[in-house]
PDB file of C-alpha atoms in Angstrom:
ATOM      1  CA  ASN A   1     229.769 179.863 139.574  1.00 64.00           C
ATOM      2  CA  ALA A   2     227.107 182.748 140.829  1.00 75.00           C
ATOM      3  CA  GLY A   3     224.122 179.745 140.231  1.00 94.00           C
ATOM      4  CA  VAL A   4     221.178 181.842 142.720  1.00 96.00           C
ATOM      5  CA  THR A   5     221.700 185.383 143.473  1.00 96.00           C
ATOM      6  CA  GLN A   6     219.284 187.096 145.808  1.00 97.00           C
ATOM      7  CA  THR A   7     219.095 190.834 147.378  1.00 96.00           C
ATOM      8  CA  PRO A   8     218.956 191.374 150.069  1.00 96.00           C
ATOM      9  CA  LYS A   9     220.290 189.380 152.201  1.00 95.00           C
ATOM     10  CA  PHE A  10     217.826 191.317 155.162  1.00 96.00           C
ATOM     11  CA  ARG A  11     215.285 193.806 155.257  1.00 96.00           C
ATOM     12  CA  VAL A  12     213.365 195.506 158.056  1.00 97.00           C
ATOM     13  CA  LEU A  13     210.137 196.993 157.083  1.00 97.00           C
ATOM     14  CA  LYS A  14     207.722 198.864 158.726  1.00 97.00           C
ATOM     15  CA  THR A  15     203.613 197.627 158.290  1.00 98.00           C
ATOM     16  CA  GLY A  16     202.616 199.431 155.471  1.00 97.00           C
ATOM     17  CA  GLN A  17     205.205 199.554 153.557  1.00 97.00           C
ATOM     18  CA  SER A  18     206.311 198.294 150.053  1.00 96.00           C
ATOM     19  CA  MET A  19     209.679 196.680 148.717  1.00 96.00           C
ATOM     20  CA  THR A  20     210.797 194.704 146.064  1.00 97.00           C
ATOM     21  CA  LEU A  21     213.206 191.239 146.617  1.00 97.00           C
ATOM     22  CA  LEU A  22     215.125 190.529 143.765  1.00 97.00           C
ATOM     23  CA  CYS A  23     216.633 187.164 142.272  1.00 98.00           C
ATOM     24  CA  ALA A  24     218.827 186.663 139.576  1.00 98.00           C
ATOM     25  CA  GLN A  25     220.162 183.149 137.934  1.00 97.00           C
ATOM     26  CA  ASP A  26     222.527 182.896 135.700  1.00 96.00           C
ATOM     27  CA  MET A  27     221.735 179.084 134.179  1.00 95.00           C
ATOM     28  CA  ASN A  28     219.572 180.506 131.740  1.00 95.00           C
ATOM     29  CA  HIS A  29     216.978 178.290 133.315  1.00 95.00           C
ATOM     30  CA  GLU A  30     213.174 178.633 132.164  1.00 94.00           C
ATOM     31  CA  TYR A  31     211.121 178.655 135.235  1.00 95.00           C
ATOM     32  CA  MET A  32     211.640 180.457 138.679  1.00 96.00           C
ATOM     33  CA  TYR A  33     210.330 180.315 141.679  1.00 97.00           C
ATOM     34  CA  TRP A  34     209.129 182.048 145.101  1.00 98.00           C
ATOM     35  CA  TYR A  35     209.187 180.352 148.411  1.00 97.00           C
ATOM     36  CA  ARG A  36     208.553 181.365 151.627  1.00 97.00           C
ATOM     37  CA  GLN A  37     209.815 179.604 154.359  1.00 95.00           C
ATOM     38  CA  ASP A  38     208.532 179.418 157.898  1.00 93.00           C
ATOM     39  CA  PRO A  39     209.189 177.812 161.006  1.00 86.00           C
ATOM     40  CA  GLY A  40     207.587 173.794 161.208  1.00 83.00           C
ATOM     41  CA  MET A  41     206.100 174.740 158.144  1.00 85.00           C
ATOM     42  CA  GLY A  42     209.105 173.814 155.703  1.00 89.00           C
ATOM     43  CA  LEU A  43     209.083 175.759 152.054  1.00 94.00           C
ATOM     44  CA  ARG A  44     205.565 177.347 150.220  1.00 96.00           C
ATOM     45  CA  LEU A  45     205.660 177.960 146.751  1.00 96.00           C
ATOM     46  CA  ILE A  46     203.970 181.972 146.596  1.00 98.00           C
ATOM     47  CA  HIS A  47     204.589 182.364 143.027  1.00 97.00           C
ATOM     48  CA  TYR A  48     206.491 180.407 139.745  1.00 96.00           C
ATOM     49  CA  SER A  49     206.976 181.730 135.821  1.00 96.00           C
ATOM     50  CA  VAL A  50     207.624 179.069 133.629  1.00 93.00           C
ATOM     51  CA  GLY A  51     209.452 181.466 131.180  1.00 93.00           C
ATOM     52  CA  GLU A  52     210.407 185.669 130.563  1.00 95.00           C
ATOM     53  CA  GLY A  53     206.782 187.869 130.356  1.00 94.00           C
ATOM     54  CA  THR A  54     205.055 184.515 132.591  1.00 95.00           C
ATOM     55  CA  THR A  55     203.840 184.464 136.297  1.00 96.00           C
ATOM     56  CA  ALA A  56     201.558 182.362 137.587  1.00 95.00           C
ATOM     57  CA  LYS A  57     200.109 181.607 141.273  1.00 96.00           C
ATOM     58  CA  GLY A  58     201.754 179.149 143.992  1.00 94.00           C
ATOM     59  CA  GLU A  59     200.181 177.788 147.345  1.00 93.00           C
ATOM     60  CA  VAL A  60     200.207 181.670 149.344  1.00 96.00           C
ATOM     61  CA  PRO A  61     200.449 184.295 146.515  1.00 97.00           C
ATOM     62  CA  ASP A  62     197.824 186.828 148.188  1.00 96.00           C
ATOM     63  CA  GLY A  63     200.411 190.237 149.543  1.00 96.00           C
ATOM     64  CA  TYR A  64     202.695 189.934 146.734  1.00 98.00           C
ATOM     65  CA  ASN A  65     203.115 190.457 143.323  1.00 97.00           C
ATOM     66  CA  VAL A  66     205.863 189.463 140.747  1.00 98.00           C
ATOM     67  CA  SER A  67     207.653 190.022 137.235  1.00 97.00           C
ATOM     68  CA  ARG A  68     209.729 188.462 134.822  1.00 97.00           C
ATOM     69  CA  LEU A  69     210.737 190.897 132.376  1.00 94.00           C
ATOM     70  CA  LYS A  70     213.671 189.274 131.597  1.00 96.00           C
ATOM     71  CA  LYS A  71     214.913 185.409 131.830  1.00 96.00           C
ATOM     72  CA  GLN A  72     217.330 185.695 134.214  1.00 97.00           C
ATOM     73  CA  ASN A  73     215.546 187.778 136.717  1.00 98.00           C
ATOM     74  CA  PHE A  74     212.356 187.152 138.695  1.00 98.00           C
ATOM     75  CA  LEU A  75     211.514 189.966 140.890  1.00 98.00           C
ATOM     76  CA  LEU A  76     208.625 189.461 144.219  1.00 98.00           C
ATOM     77  CA  GLY A  77     207.022 192.644 145.806  1.00 98.00           C
ATOM     78  CA  LEU A  78     205.092 193.498 148.331  1.00 96.00           C
ATOM     79  CA  GLU A  79     202.876 195.896 147.762  1.00 92.00           C
ATOM     80  CA  SER A  80     202.029 196.443 151.488  1.00 96.00           C
ATOM     81  CA  ALA A  81     203.690 195.044 153.965  1.00 96.00           C
ATOM     82  CA  ALA A  82     202.431 192.751 156.861  1.00 97.00           C
ATOM     83  CA  PRO A  83     203.800 191.444 160.245  1.00 97.00           C
ATOM     84  CA  SER A  84     201.980 188.027 158.766  1.00 96.00           C
ATOM     85  CA  GLN A  85     204.883 188.343 155.852  1.00 97.00           C
ATOM     86  CA  THR A  86     207.625 187.918 158.262  1.00 97.00           C
ATOM     87  CA  SER A  87     209.947 185.289 157.080  1.00 97.00           C
ATOM     88  CA  VAL A  88     212.848 184.013 154.716  1.00 96.00           C
ATOM     89  CA  TYR A  89     212.308 183.799 151.302  1.00 97.00           C
ATOM     90  CA  PHE A  90     213.910 181.724 148.974  1.00 97.00           C
ATOM     91  CA  CYS A  91     213.851 182.445 145.314  1.00 97.00           C
ATOM     92  CA  ALA A  92     215.145 178.935 142.748  1.00 96.00           C
ATOM     93  CA  SER A  93     215.619 178.232 139.778  1.00 96.00           C
ATOM     94  CA  SER A  94     214.829 174.685 137.607  1.00 94.00           C
ATOM     95  CA  SER A  95     215.353 173.591 133.619  1.00 89.00           C
ATOM     96  CA  GLY A  96     212.081 172.500 135.030  1.00 78.00           C
ATOM     97  CA  GLY A  97     210.129 167.949 135.155  1.00 71.00           C
ATOM     98  CA  ARG A  98     212.329 166.133 137.551  1.00 76.00           C
ATOM     99  CA  THR A  99     215.475 167.888 137.801  1.00 83.00           C
ATOM    100  CA  GLU A 100     216.842 169.657 140.681  1.00 89.00           C
ATOM    101  CA  ALA A 101     216.139 173.304 141.831  1.00 93.00           C
ATOM    102  CA  PHE A 102     219.213 175.508 142.687  1.00 94.00           C
ATOM    103  CA  PHE A 103     218.019 178.080 145.699  1.00 95.00           C
ATOM    104  CA  GLY A 104     219.404 181.409 146.379  1.00 95.00           C
ATOM    105  CA  GLN A 105     220.845 182.177 149.916  1.00 94.00           C
ATOM    106  CA  GLY A 106     217.831 183.433 151.045  1.00 95.00           C
ATOM    107  CA  THR A 107     216.202 187.312 152.244  1.00 96.00           C
ATOM    108  CA  ARG A 108     215.255 187.081 155.713  1.00 96.00           C
ATOM    109  CA  LEU A 109     212.419 189.885 156.293  1.00 97.00           C
ATOM    110  CA  THR A 110     211.131 191.320 159.265  1.00 97.00           C
ATOM    111  CA  VAL A 111     207.884 193.355 158.935  1.00 97.00           C
ATOM    112  CA  VAL A 112     207.139 195.911 162.427  1.00 97.00           C
TER     113      VAL A 112
ATOM    114  CA  GLY B   1     196.898 167.817 146.420  1.00 83.00           C
ATOM    115  CA  ASP B   2     200.396 166.742 147.127  1.00 88.00           C
ATOM    116  CA  SER B   3     201.610 166.859 150.612  1.00 93.00           C
ATOM    117  CA  VAL B   4     204.883 165.543 152.138  1.00 95.00           C
ATOM    118  CA  THR B   5     204.912 164.346 156.105  1.00 95.00           C
ATOM    119  CA  GLN B   6     208.944 164.107 157.917  1.00 94.00           C
ATOM    120  CA  MET B   7     208.931 162.629 161.208  1.00 83.00           C
ATOM    121  CA  GLU B   8     209.227 165.122 163.249  1.00 79.00           C
ATOM    122  CA  GLY B   9     212.209 166.810 165.269  1.00 83.00           C
ATOM    123  CA  PRO B  10     214.615 167.863 166.610  1.00 94.00           C
ATOM    124  CA  VAL B  11     216.903 165.313 166.386  1.00 96.00           C
ATOM    125  CA  THR B  12     219.704 165.141 168.310  1.00 97.00           C
ATOM    126  CA  LEU B  13     222.796 162.197 168.184  1.00 97.00           C
ATOM    127  CA  SER B  14     226.594 161.293 168.624  1.00 97.00           C
ATOM    128  CA  GLU B  15     229.225 161.706 166.506  1.00 97.00           C
ATOM    129  CA  GLU B  16     229.678 158.388 164.827  1.00 97.00           C
ATOM    130  CA  ALA B  17     225.601 157.605 165.008  1.00 98.00           C
ATOM    131  CA  PHE B  18     222.891 155.850 162.676  1.00 98.00           C
ATOM    132  CA  LEU B  19     220.144 158.575 161.003  1.00 97.00           C
ATOM    133  CA  THR B  20     217.428 157.666 159.849  1.00 97.00           C
ATOM    134  CA  ILE B  21     214.762 160.754 158.796  1.00 97.00           C
ATOM    135  CA  ASN B  22     211.374 159.549 158.275  1.00 97.00           C
ATOM    136  CA  CYS B  23     209.378 160.746 155.299  1.00 97.00           C
ATOM    137  CA  THR B  24     206.103 159.924 153.103  1.00 97.00           C
ATOM    138  CA  TYR B  25     204.139 161.345 150.357  1.00 96.00           C
ATOM    139  CA  THR B  26     201.176 161.976 149.155  1.00 94.00           C
ATOM    140  CA  ALA B  27     201.006 162.424 145.117  1.00 90.00           C
ATOM    141  CA  THR B  28     199.472 161.578 142.154  1.00 82.00           C
ATOM    142  CA  GLY B  29     201.356 159.763 139.429  1.00 79.00           C
ATOM    143  CA  TYR B  30     204.827 158.633 140.014  1.00 84.00           C
ATOM    144  CA  PRO B  31     206.606 161.983 141.356  1.00 91.00           C
ATOM    145  CA  SER B  32     210.334 162.384 141.831  1.00 92.00           C
ATOM    146  CA  LEU B  33     211.450 162.398 145.351  1.00 95.00           C
ATOM    147  CA  PHE B  34     214.193 164.313 146.814  1.00 96.00           C
ATOM    148  CA  TRP B  35     216.259 165.927 149.769  1.00 98.00           C
ATOM    149  CA  TYR B  36     217.405 169.021 150.348  1.00 97.00           C
ATOM    150  CA  VAL B  37     219.751 170.076 153.171  1.00 97.00           C
ATOM    151  CA  GLN B  38     219.470 173.546 154.323  1.00 95.00           C
ATOM    152  CA  TYR B  39     223.633 174.585 156.764  1.00 94.00           C
ATOM    153  CA  PRO B  40     223.203 177.241 158.958  1.00 89.00           C
ATOM    154  CA  GLY B  41     222.434 180.760 157.767  1.00 86.00           C
ATOM    155  CA  GLU B  42     222.656 179.435 153.876  1.00 88.00           C
ATOM    156  CA  GLY B  43     220.116 178.410 151.169  1.00 90.00           C
ATOM    157  CA  LEU B  44     218.709 174.837 150.035  1.00 94.00           C
ATOM    158  CA  GLN B  45     221.120 172.620 148.460  1.00 95.00           C
ATOM    159  CA  LEU B  46     219.951 169.041 146.901  1.00 96.00           C
ATOM    160  CA  LEU B  47     221.871 166.423 148.888  1.00 98.00           C
ATOM    161  CA  LEU B  48     219.497 163.521 146.314  1.00 97.00           C
ATOM    162  CA  LYS B  49     217.465 162.546 144.480  1.00 95.00           C
ATOM    163  CA  ALA B  50     215.473 159.602 143.146  1.00 95.00           C
ATOM    164  CA  THR B  51     213.154 159.660 140.184  1.00 91.00           C
ATOM    165  CA  LYS B  52     211.396 156.684 139.425  1.00 90.00           C
ATOM    166  CA  ALA B  53     210.227 153.287 141.883  1.00 92.00           C
ATOM    167  CA  ASP B  54     212.795 151.227 143.812  1.00 95.00           C
ATOM    168  CA  ASP B  55     215.641 153.673 142.946  1.00 96.00           C
ATOM    169  CA  LYS B  56     218.173 154.519 145.363  1.00 97.00           C
ATOM    170  CA  GLY B  57     219.764 158.343 145.449  1.00 97.00           C
ATOM    171  CA  SER B  58     222.940 158.548 147.220  1.00 97.00           C
ATOM    172  CA  ASN B  59     225.694 161.319 148.086  1.00 97.00           C
ATOM    173  CA  LYS B  60     228.239 162.582 151.007  1.00 96.00           C
ATOM    174  CA  GLY B  61     227.140 158.478 152.447  1.00 97.00           C
ATOM    175  CA  PHE B  62     223.570 159.414 152.844  1.00 98.00           C
ATOM    176  CA  GLU B  63     221.061 157.434 150.690  1.00 98.00           C
ATOM    177  CA  ALA B  64     217.394 157.327 150.742  1.00 98.00           C
ATOM    178  CA  THR B  65     215.242 154.642 148.297  1.00 98.00           C
ATOM    179  CA  TYR B  66     212.131 155.147 146.404  1.00 97.00           C
ATOM    180  CA  ARG B  67     209.598 152.729 147.959  1.00 96.00           C
ATOM    181  CA  LYS B  68     206.329 152.950 145.772  1.00 93.00           C
ATOM    182  CA  GLU B  69     204.660 150.369 148.103  1.00 94.00           C
ATOM    183  CA  THR B  70     205.196 152.069 151.252  1.00 95.00           C
ATOM    184  CA  THR B  71     205.171 155.556 149.022  1.00 95.00           C
ATOM    185  CA  SER B  72     208.470 156.713 151.527  1.00 97.00           C
ATOM    186  CA  PHE B  73     211.626 158.104 150.371  1.00 98.00           C
ATOM    187  CA  HIS B  74     213.626 158.005 154.371  1.00 98.00           C
ATOM    188  CA  LEU B  75     217.316 159.816 154.346  1.00 98.00           C
ATOM    189  CA  GLU B  76     219.483 157.291 156.357  1.00 98.00           C
ATOM    190  CA  LYS B  77     223.353 157.462 157.370  1.00 98.00           C
ATOM    191  CA  GLY B  78     225.633 155.103 158.678  1.00 97.00           C
ATOM    192  CA  SER B  79     227.510 157.263 160.636  1.00 96.00           C
ATOM    193  CA  VAL B  80     226.942 160.732 161.514  1.00 98.00           C
ATOM    194  CA  GLN B  81     229.349 163.880 161.991  1.00 97.00           C
ATOM    195  CA  VAL B  82     228.946 166.795 163.296  1.00 97.00           C
ATOM    196  CA  SER B  83     229.277 168.430 160.381  1.00 96.00           C
ATOM    197  CA  ASP B  84     226.125 167.138 159.456  1.00 97.00           C
ATOM    198  CA  SER B  85     224.463 169.245 162.082  1.00 97.00           C
ATOM    199  CA  ALA B  86     221.527 170.719 159.128  1.00 97.00           C
ATOM    200  CA  VAL B  87     218.362 171.346 158.432  1.00 95.00           C
ATOM    201  CA  TYR B  88     217.155 167.904 156.101  1.00 97.00           C
ATOM    202  CA  PHE B  89     213.591 168.590 153.747  1.00 96.00           C
ATOM    203  CA  CYS B  90     212.088 166.133 152.138  1.00 97.00           C
ATOM    204  CA  ALA B  91     210.188 166.873 148.885  1.00 95.00           C
ATOM    205  CA  LEU B  92     208.448 165.700 146.148  1.00 93.00           C
ATOM    206  CA  SER B  93     208.274 167.000 142.340  1.00 91.00           C
ATOM    207  CA  ASP B  94     205.215 165.763 140.954  1.00 78.00           C
ATOM    208  CA  ALA B  95     206.492 164.280 137.120  1.00 66.00           C
ATOM    209  CA  GLY B  96     202.953 165.817 135.404  1.00 65.00           C
ATOM    210  CA  GLY B  97     202.949 167.833 132.516  1.00 63.00           C
ATOM    211  CA  THR B  98     201.668 171.198 134.443  1.00 67.00           C
ATOM    212  CA  SER B  99     203.851 171.009 137.123  1.00 70.00           C
ATOM    213  CA  TYR B 100     206.958 172.961 136.141  1.00 83.00           C
ATOM    214  CA  GLY B 101     209.376 171.650 138.244  1.00 84.00           C
ATOM    215  CA  LYS B 102     207.232 172.713 141.537  1.00 89.00           C
ATOM    216  CA  LEU B 103     208.495 171.243 144.801  1.00 92.00           C
ATOM    217  CA  THR B 104     206.279 170.618 147.576  1.00 93.00           C
ATOM    218  CA  PHE B 105     208.068 170.330 151.387  1.00 94.00           C
ATOM    219  CA  GLY B 106     208.041 168.684 154.617  1.00 95.00           C
ATOM    220  CA  GLN B 107     208.195 170.520 157.268  1.00 94.00           C
ATOM    221  CA  GLY B 108     211.377 169.712 157.542  1.00 94.00           C
ATOM    222  CA  THR B 109     214.082 168.030 160.400  1.00 95.00           C
ATOM    223  CA  ILE B 110     216.174 169.549 162.667  1.00 95.00           C
ATOM    224  CA  LEU B 111     219.299 167.308 163.249  1.00 96.00           C
ATOM    225  CA  THR B 112     221.948 168.231 165.836  1.00 97.00           C
ATOM    226  CA  VAL B 113     225.163 166.209 165.660  1.00 97.00           C
ATOM    227  CA  HIS B 114     227.436 166.776 169.373  1.00 96.00           C
ATOM    228  CA  PRO B 115     230.916 165.435 169.075  1.00 95.00           C
TER     229      PRO B 115
END
């Protein structure tokens, strides 16, 4: 049971570089999410998607873009990385409403 | 907007001690409430949930009761083990039509249990 898979698990970027984080889920969930986790702040929602071809902004969207070309995949892009984007990024999926979300194992990103 | 407040940590206990982690929330309507646990180096996994007032969620010896009158969802366990050492997150999901299952998290509480 793969569940939610994120790649890569670790990455170090230089300021100004770009990268894409990949998320794949095999549970046929409609909804997918990207969160970032920072010490003392819990998890905060960056962007989310309510279905293939849709995206929407969350609480902290600035500096990030997303795409959901296929139902099972949700990509998070950083066009020009900044040190403030050093964080642990989690992808999640759910069937929405009152159901639980399933999380990937996270990507630890360091921007130097 | 919605918010979740957890007791500040870290919390350090001896094995077999009683655990309480406080969680209060602010939300419109009737949210669903969750406790997630994050073990070292891993993602978050659901520990328990409650979807309406007075519901009690339970799993692995942990319990939490949805108290609408006090807007609380405190996590308890009668006897903790070293293997319970982890970060615990309280979260809510607004059940409104446009919530789309988005979660609002508390800041997390680090629990360390010593033998």
